[in-house]
mmCIF file of C-alpha atoms in Angstrom:
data_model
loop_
_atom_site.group_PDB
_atom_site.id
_atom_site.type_symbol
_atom_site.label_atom_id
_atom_site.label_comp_id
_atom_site.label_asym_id
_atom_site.label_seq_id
_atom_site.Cartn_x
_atom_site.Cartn_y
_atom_site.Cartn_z
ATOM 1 C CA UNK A 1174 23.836 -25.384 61.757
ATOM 2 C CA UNK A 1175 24.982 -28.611 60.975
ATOM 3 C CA UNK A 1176 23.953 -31.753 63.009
ATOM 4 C CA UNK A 1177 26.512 -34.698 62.369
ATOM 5 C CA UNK A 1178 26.145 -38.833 62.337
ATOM 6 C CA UNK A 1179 28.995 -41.158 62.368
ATOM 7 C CA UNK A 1180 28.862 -44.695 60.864
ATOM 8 C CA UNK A 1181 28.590 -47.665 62.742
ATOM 9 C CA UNK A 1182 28.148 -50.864 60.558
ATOM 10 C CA UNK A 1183 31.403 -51.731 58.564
ATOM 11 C CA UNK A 1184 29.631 -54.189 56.390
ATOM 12 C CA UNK A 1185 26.819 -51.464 54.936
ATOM 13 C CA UNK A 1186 28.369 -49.498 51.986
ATOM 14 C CA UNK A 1187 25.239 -47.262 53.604
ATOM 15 C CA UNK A 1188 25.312 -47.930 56.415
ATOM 16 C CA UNK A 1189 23.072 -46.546 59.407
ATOM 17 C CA UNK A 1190 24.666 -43.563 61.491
ATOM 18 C CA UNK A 1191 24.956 -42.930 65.491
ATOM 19 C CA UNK A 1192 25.466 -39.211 66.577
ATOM 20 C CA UNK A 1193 28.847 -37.628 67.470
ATOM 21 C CA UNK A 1194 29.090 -37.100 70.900
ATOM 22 C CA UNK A 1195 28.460 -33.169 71.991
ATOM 23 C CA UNK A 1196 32.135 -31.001 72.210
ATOM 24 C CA UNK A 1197 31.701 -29.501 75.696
ATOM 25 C CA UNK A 1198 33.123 -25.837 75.762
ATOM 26 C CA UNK A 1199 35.996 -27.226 78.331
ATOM 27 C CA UNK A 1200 37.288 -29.753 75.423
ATOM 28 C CA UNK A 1201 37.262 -27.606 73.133
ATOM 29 C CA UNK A 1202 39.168 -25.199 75.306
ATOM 30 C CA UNK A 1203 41.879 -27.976 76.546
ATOM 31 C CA UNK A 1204 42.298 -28.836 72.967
ATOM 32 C CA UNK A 1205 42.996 -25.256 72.450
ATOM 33 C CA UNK A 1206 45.445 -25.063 75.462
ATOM 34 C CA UNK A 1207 47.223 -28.402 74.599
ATOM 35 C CA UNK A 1208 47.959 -27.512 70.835
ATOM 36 C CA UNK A 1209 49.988 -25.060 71.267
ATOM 37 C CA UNK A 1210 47.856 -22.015 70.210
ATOM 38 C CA UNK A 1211 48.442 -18.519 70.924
ATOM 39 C CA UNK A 1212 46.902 -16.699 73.792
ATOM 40 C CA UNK A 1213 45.422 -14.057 71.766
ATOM 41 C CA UNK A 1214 43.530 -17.040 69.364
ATOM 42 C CA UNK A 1215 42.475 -19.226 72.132
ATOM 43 C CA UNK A 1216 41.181 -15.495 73.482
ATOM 44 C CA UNK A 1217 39.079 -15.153 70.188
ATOM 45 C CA UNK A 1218 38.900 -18.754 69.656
ATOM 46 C CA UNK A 1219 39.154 -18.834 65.879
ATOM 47 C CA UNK A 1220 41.801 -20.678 63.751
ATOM 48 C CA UNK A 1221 44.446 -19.275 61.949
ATOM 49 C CA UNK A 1222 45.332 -20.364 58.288
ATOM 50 C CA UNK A 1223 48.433 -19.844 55.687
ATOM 51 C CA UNK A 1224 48.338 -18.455 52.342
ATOM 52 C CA UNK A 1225 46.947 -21.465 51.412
ATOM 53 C CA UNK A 1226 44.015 -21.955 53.574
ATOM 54 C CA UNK A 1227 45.335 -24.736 55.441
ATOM 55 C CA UNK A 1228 45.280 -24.510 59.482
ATOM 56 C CA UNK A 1229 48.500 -23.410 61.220
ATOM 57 C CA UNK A 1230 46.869 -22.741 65.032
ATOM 58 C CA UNK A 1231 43.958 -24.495 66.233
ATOM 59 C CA UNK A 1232 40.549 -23.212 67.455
ATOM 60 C CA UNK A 1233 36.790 -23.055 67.348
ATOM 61 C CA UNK A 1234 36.087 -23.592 63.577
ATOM 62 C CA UNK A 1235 32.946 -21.455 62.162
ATOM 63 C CA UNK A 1236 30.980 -24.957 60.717
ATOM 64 C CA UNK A 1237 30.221 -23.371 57.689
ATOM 65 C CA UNK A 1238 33.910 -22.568 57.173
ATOM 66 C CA UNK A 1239 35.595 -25.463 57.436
ATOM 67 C CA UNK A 1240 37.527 -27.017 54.484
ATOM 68 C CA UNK A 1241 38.291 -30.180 52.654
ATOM 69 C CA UNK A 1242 41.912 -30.826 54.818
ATOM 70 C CA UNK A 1243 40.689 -29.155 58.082
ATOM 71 C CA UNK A 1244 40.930 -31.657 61.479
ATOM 72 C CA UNK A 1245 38.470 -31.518 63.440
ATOM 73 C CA UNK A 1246 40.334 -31.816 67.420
ATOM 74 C CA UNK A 1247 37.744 -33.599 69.113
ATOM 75 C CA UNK A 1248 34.225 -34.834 67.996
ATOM 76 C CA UNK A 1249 31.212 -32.905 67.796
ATOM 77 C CA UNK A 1250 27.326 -33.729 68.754
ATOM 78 C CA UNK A 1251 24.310 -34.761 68.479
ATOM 79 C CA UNK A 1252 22.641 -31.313 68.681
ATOM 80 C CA UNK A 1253 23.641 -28.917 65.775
ATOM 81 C CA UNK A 1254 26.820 -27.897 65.813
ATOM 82 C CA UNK A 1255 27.630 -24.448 64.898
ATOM 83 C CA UNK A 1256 31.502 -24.552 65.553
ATOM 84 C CA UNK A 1257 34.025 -27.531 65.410
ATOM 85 C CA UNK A 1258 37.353 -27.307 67.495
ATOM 86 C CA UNK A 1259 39.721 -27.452 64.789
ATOM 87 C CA UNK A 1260 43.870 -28.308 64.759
ATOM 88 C CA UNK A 1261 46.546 -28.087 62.263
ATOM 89 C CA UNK A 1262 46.825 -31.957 60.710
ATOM 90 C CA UNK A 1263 50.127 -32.352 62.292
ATOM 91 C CA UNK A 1264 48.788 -32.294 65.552
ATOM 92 C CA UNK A 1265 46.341 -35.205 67.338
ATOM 93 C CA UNK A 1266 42.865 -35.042 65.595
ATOM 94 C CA UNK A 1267 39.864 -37.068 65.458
ATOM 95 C CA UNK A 1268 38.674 -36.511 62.111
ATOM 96 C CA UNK A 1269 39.503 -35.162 59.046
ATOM 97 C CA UNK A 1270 37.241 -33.159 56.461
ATOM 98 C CA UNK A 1271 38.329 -35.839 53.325
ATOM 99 C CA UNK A 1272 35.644 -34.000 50.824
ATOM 100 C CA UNK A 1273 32.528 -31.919 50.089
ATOM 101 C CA UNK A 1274 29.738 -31.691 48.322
ATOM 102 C CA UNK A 1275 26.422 -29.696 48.010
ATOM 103 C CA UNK A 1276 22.825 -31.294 48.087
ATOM 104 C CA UNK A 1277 21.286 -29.635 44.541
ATOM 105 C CA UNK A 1278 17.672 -29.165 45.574
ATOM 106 C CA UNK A 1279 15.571 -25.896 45.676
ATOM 107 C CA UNK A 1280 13.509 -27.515 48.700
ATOM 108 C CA UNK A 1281 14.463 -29.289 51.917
ATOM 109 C CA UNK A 1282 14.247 -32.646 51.214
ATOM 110 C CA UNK A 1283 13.650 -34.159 54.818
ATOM 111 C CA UNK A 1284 16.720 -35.372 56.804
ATOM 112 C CA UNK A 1285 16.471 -39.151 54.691
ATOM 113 C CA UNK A 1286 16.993 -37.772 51.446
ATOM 114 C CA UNK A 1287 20.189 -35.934 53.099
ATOM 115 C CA UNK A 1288 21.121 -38.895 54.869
ATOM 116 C CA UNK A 1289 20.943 -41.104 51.442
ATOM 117 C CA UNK A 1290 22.362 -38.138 49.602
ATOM 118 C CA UNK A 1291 25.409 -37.557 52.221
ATOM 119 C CA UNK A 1292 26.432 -41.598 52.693
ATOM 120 C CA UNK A 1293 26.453 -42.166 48.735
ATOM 121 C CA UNK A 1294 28.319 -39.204 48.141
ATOM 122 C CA UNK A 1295 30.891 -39.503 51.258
ATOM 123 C CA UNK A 1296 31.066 -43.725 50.370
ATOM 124 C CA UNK A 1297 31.878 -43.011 46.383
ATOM 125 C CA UNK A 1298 34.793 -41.076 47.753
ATOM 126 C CA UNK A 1299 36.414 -42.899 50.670
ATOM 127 C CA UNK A 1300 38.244 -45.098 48.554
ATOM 128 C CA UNK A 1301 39.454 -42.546 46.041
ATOM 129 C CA UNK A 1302 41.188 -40.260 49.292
ATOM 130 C CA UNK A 1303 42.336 -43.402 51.573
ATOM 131 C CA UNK A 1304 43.461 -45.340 48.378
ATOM 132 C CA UNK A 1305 41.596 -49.242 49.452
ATOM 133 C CA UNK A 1306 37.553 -49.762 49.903
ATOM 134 C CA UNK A 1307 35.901 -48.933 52.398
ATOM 135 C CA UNK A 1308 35.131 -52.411 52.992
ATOM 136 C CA UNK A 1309 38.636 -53.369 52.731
ATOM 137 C CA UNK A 1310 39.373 -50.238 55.230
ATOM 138 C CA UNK A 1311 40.512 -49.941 59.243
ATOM 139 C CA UNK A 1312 38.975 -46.201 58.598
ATOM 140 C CA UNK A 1313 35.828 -44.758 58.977
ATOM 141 C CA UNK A 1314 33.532 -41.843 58.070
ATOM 142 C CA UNK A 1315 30.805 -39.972 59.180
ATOM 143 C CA UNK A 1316 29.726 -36.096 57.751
ATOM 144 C CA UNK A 1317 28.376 -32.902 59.161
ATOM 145 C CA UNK A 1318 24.768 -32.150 56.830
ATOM 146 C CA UNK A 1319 22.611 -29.026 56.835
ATOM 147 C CA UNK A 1320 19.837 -29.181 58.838
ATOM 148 C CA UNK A 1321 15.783 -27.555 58.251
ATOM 149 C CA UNK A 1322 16.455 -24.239 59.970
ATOM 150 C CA UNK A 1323 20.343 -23.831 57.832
ATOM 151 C CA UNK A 1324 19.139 -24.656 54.989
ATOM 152 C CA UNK A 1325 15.829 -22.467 54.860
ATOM 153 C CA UNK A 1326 17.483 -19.912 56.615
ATOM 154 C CA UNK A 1327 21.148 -19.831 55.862
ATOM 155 C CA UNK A 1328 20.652 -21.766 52.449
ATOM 156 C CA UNK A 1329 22.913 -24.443 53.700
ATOM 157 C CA UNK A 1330 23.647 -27.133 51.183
ATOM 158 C CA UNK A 1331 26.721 -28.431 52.201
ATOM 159 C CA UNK A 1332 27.802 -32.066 52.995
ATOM 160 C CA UNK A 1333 31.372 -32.278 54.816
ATOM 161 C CA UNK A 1334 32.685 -35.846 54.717
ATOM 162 C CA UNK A 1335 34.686 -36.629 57.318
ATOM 163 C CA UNK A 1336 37.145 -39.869 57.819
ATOM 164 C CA UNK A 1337 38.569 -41.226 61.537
ATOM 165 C CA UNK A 1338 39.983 -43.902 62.967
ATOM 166 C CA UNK A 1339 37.599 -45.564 65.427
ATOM 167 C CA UNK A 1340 41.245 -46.572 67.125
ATOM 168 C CA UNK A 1341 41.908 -43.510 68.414
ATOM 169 C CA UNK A 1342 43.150 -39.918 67.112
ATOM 170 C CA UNK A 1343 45.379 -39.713 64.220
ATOM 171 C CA UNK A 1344 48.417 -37.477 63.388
ATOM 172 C CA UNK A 1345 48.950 -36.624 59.479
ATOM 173 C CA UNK A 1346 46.474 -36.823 56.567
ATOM 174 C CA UNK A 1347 44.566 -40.286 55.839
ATOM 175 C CA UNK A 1348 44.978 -39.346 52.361
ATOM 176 C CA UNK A 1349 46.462 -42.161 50.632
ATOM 177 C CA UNK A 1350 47.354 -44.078 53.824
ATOM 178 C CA UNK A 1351 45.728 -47.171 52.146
ATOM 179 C CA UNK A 1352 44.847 -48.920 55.473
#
């Protein structure tokens, strides 16, 4: 599973993260129930996706299988997280999965090395989705990483960057919203 860290200090390119406050079972379920899902997926709780992979009813998000363009509902914790509640873009969202990466190392490096790894990489690629610096930037973003047991065990390597506005939820893409 993925733990998660969101970033604090606007005036740190690299900066030092906080943890995401744990989705309880009951928000994921009311986000469910409030956008508009089906009975039979908020039954089985996964999402549902187009022909082109992008989200068309919202649910509980395999963590592993979420995408660059998936938004994430509501926010998820400080213990690993195994599933995200996820939501078509068009609908009220807290974060967005802006871009991906994987860590290239045969061993796991210890969580610092992720941590430096996952802020450079998320950092040299806020300003090429929003479309302004981070520094000049209202936005924010934070990243799911793999932790020991996914990566020795599941041979987790993935960083998901995510973006959010620390004013509340957002409707739409941030892409290009230069703000």
């Amino acid at each position: 599973p993925f733990g998660g860290q969101f970033c604090t200090d606007r005036e740190d390119p690299n900066p030092m993260k906080t943890p995401i406050p744990v989705a309880l079972a009951a928000l994921a379920a009311a986000a469910m129930l409030f956008s508009g899902c089906s009975v039979i997926n908020q039954l089985t709780g996964g999402e549902t996706r187009d022909d082109d992979g992008s989200i068309v009813e919202g649910g509980d998000t395999d963590v592993f299988s979420i995408k660059v363009g998936d938004c994430i509902a509501t926010s998820t914790g400080d213990a690993e997280v195994t599933e995200v509640p996820t939501v078509p873009c068009t609908e009220p969202h807290e974060a967005e999965v802006y871009y991906d990466f994987e860590i290239d190392a045969a061993e796991y490096p210890g969580e610092d090395e992720i941590y430096a790894q996952a802020d450079q990489g998320c950092y040299d690629q806020f300003a090429p989705f929003v479309g302004l610096s981070y520094e000049e930037s209202t936005l924010d973003w934070s990243y799911y990483y793999p932790t020991e047991g996914s990566w020795n065990q599941q041979g987790d390597r993935l960083i998901s960057c995510l973006i959010f506005d620390p004013a509340g939820m957002s409707t739409g893409s941030l892409a290009g919203v230069a703000r």
